[in-house]
Backbone as a chain_set.jsonl record, in Angstrom:
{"seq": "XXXXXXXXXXXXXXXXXXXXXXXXXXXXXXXXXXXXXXXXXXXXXXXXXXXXXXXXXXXXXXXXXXX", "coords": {"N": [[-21.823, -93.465, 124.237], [-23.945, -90.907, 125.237], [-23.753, -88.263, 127.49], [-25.342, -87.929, 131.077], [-28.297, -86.004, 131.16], [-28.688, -82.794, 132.957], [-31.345, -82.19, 132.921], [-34.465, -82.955, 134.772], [-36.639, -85.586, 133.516], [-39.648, -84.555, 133.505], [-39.605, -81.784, 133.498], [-37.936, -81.408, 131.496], [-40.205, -82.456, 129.475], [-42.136, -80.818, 129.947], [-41.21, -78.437, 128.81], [-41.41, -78.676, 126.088], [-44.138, -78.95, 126.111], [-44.294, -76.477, 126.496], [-43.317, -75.103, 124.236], [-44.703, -76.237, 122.349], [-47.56, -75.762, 122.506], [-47.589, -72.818, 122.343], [-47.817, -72.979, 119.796], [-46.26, -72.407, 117.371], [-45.809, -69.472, 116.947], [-44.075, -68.52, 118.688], [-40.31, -68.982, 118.805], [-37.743, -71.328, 118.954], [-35.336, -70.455, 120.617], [-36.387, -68.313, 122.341], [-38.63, -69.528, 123.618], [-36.997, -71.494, 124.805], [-35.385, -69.923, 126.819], [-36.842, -68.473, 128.275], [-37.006, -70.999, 129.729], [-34.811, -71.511, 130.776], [-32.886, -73.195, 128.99], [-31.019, -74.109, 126.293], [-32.07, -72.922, 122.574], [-31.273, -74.857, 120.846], [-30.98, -76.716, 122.434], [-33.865, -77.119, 123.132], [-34.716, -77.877, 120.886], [-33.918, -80.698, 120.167], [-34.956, -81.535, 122.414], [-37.616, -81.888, 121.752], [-37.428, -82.972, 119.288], [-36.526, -85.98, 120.45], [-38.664, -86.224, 121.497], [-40.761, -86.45, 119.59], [-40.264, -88.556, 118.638], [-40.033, -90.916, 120.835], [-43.203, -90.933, 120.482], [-43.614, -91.726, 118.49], [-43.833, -90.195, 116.214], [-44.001, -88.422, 112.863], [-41.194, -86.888, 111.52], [-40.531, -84.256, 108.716], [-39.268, -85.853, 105.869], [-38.779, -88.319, 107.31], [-39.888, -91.24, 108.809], [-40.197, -92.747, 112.516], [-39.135, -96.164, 113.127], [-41.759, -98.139, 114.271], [-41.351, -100.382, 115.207], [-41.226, -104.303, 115.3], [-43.369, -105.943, 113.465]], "CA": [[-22.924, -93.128, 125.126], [-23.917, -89.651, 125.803], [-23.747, -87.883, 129.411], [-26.68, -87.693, 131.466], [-29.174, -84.87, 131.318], [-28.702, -82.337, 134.342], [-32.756, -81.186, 133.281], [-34.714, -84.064, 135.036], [-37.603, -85.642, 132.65], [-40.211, -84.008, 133.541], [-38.999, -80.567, 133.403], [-38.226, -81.254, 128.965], [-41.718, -82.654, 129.319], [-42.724, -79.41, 130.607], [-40.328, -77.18, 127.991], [-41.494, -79.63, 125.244], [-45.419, -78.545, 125.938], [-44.778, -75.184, 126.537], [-43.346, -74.804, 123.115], [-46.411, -76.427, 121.151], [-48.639, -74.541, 123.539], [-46.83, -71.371, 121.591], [-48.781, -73.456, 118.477], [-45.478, -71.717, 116.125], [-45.871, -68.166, 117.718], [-42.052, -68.366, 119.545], [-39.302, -69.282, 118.622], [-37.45, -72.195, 119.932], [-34.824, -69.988, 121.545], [-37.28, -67.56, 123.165], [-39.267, -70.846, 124.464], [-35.426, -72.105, 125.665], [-34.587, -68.829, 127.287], [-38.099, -68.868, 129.245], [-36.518, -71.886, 131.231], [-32.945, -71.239, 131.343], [-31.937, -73.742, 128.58], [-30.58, -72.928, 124.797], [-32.598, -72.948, 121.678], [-31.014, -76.097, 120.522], [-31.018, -78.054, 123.486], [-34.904, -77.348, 123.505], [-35.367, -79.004, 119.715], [-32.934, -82.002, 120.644], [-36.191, -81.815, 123.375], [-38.55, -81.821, 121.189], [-36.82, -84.54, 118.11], [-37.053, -87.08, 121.459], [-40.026, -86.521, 122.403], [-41.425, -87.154, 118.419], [-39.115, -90.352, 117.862], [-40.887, -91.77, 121.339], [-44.423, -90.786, 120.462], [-43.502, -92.484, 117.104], [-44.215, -88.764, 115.211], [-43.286, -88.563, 111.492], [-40.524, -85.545, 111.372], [-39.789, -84.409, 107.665], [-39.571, -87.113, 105.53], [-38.406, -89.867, 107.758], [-40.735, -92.025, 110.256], [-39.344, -93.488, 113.236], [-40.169, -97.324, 113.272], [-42.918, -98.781, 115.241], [-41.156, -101.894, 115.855], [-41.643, -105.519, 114.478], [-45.29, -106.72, 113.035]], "C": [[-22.774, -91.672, 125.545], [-23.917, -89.232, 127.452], [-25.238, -87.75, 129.915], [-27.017, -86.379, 131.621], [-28.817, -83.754, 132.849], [-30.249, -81.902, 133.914], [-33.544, -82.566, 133.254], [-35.91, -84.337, 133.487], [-38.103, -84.801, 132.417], [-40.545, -82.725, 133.219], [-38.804, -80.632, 131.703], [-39.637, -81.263, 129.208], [-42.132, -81.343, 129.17], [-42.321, -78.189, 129.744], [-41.146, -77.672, 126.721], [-43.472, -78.767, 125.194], [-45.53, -77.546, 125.624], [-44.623, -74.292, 124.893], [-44.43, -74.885, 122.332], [-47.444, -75.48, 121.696], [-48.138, -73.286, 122.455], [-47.475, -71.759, 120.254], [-47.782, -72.304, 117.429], [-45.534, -70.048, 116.421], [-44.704, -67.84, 118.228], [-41.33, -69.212, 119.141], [-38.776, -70.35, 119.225], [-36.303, -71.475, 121.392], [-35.214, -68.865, 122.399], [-38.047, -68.441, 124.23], [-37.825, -71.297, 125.44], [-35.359, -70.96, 127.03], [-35.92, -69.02, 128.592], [-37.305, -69.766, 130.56], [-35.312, -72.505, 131.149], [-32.098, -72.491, 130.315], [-31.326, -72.589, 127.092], [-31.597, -73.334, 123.707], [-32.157, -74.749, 121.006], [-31.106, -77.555, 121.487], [-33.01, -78.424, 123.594], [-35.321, -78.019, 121.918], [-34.76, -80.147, 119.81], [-34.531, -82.68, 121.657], [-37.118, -82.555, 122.68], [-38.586, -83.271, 120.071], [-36.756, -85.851, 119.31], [-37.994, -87.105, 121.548], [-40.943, -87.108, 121.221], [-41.111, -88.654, 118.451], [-39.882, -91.419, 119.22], [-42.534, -91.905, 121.537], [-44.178, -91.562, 118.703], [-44.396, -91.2, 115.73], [-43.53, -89.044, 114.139], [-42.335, -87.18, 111.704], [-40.019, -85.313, 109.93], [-40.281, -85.522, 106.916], [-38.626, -88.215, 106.104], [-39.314, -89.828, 109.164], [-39.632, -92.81, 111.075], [-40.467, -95.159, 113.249], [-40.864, -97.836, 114.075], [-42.311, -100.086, 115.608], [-41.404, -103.052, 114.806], [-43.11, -105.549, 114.478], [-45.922, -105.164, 112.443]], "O": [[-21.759, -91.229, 126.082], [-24.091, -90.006, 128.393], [-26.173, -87.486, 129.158], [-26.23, -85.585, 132.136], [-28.742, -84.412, 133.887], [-30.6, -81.032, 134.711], [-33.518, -83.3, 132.266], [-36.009, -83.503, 132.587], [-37.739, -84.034, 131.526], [-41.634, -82.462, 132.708], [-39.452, -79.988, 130.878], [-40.28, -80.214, 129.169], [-42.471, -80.913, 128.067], [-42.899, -77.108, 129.849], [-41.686, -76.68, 126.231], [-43.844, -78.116, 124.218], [-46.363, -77.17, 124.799], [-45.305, -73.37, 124.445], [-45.017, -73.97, 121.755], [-47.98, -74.538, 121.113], [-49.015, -73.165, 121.6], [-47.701, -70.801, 119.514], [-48.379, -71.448, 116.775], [-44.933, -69.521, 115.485], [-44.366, -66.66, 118.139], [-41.756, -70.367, 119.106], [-39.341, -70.531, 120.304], [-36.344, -71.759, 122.589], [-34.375, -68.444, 123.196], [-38.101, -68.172, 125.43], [-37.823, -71.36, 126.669], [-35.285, -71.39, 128.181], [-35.778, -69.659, 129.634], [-37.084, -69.469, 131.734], [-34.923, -73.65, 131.379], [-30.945, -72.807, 130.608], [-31.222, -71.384, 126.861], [-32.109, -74.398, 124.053], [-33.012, -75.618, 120.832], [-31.23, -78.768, 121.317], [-33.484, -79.499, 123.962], [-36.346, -78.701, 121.895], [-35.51, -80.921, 119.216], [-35.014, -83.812, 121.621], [-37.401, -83.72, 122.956], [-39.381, -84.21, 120.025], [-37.038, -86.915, 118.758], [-38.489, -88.216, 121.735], [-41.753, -88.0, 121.474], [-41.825, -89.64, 118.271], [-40.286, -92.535, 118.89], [-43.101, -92.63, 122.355], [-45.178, -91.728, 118.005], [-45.181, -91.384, 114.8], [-42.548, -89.785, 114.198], [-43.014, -86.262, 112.164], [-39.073, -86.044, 109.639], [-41.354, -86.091, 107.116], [-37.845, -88.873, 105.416], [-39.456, -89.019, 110.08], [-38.598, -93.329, 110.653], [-41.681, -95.348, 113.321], [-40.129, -98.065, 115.035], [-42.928, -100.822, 116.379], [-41.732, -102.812, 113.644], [-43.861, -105.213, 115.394], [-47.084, -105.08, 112.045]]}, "num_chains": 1, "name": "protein.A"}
């Protein structure tokens, strides 16, 4: 089990938009730096936030579940 987050939800939420908002224009660690995290911690952001919107990343889908 990993450690808990010190950056509450909301707040990724909020890093997580501002990137797409950038619609590929910035960088992830320019978007990071913006709000004090690191470049990697903000795609770790981002690979959650696909996997519970059930986004395809690459070639692998996350599963929808049974049925």
């Amino acid at each position: 089990m990993g450690r808990r987050s010190p950056y509450p939800l909301e707040f990724r939420n909020d890093a997580v938009a501002l990137w797409r908002a950038a619609d590929g224009k910035r960088t992830y660690a320019s978007v990071a730096a913006d709000v004090g995290a690191t470049g990697e911690t903000l795609r770790s952001w981002l690979r959650q936030a696909d996997e519970a919107a059930g986004r395809v990343r690459g070639d692998e889908q996350t599963p929808s579940g049974p049925g």
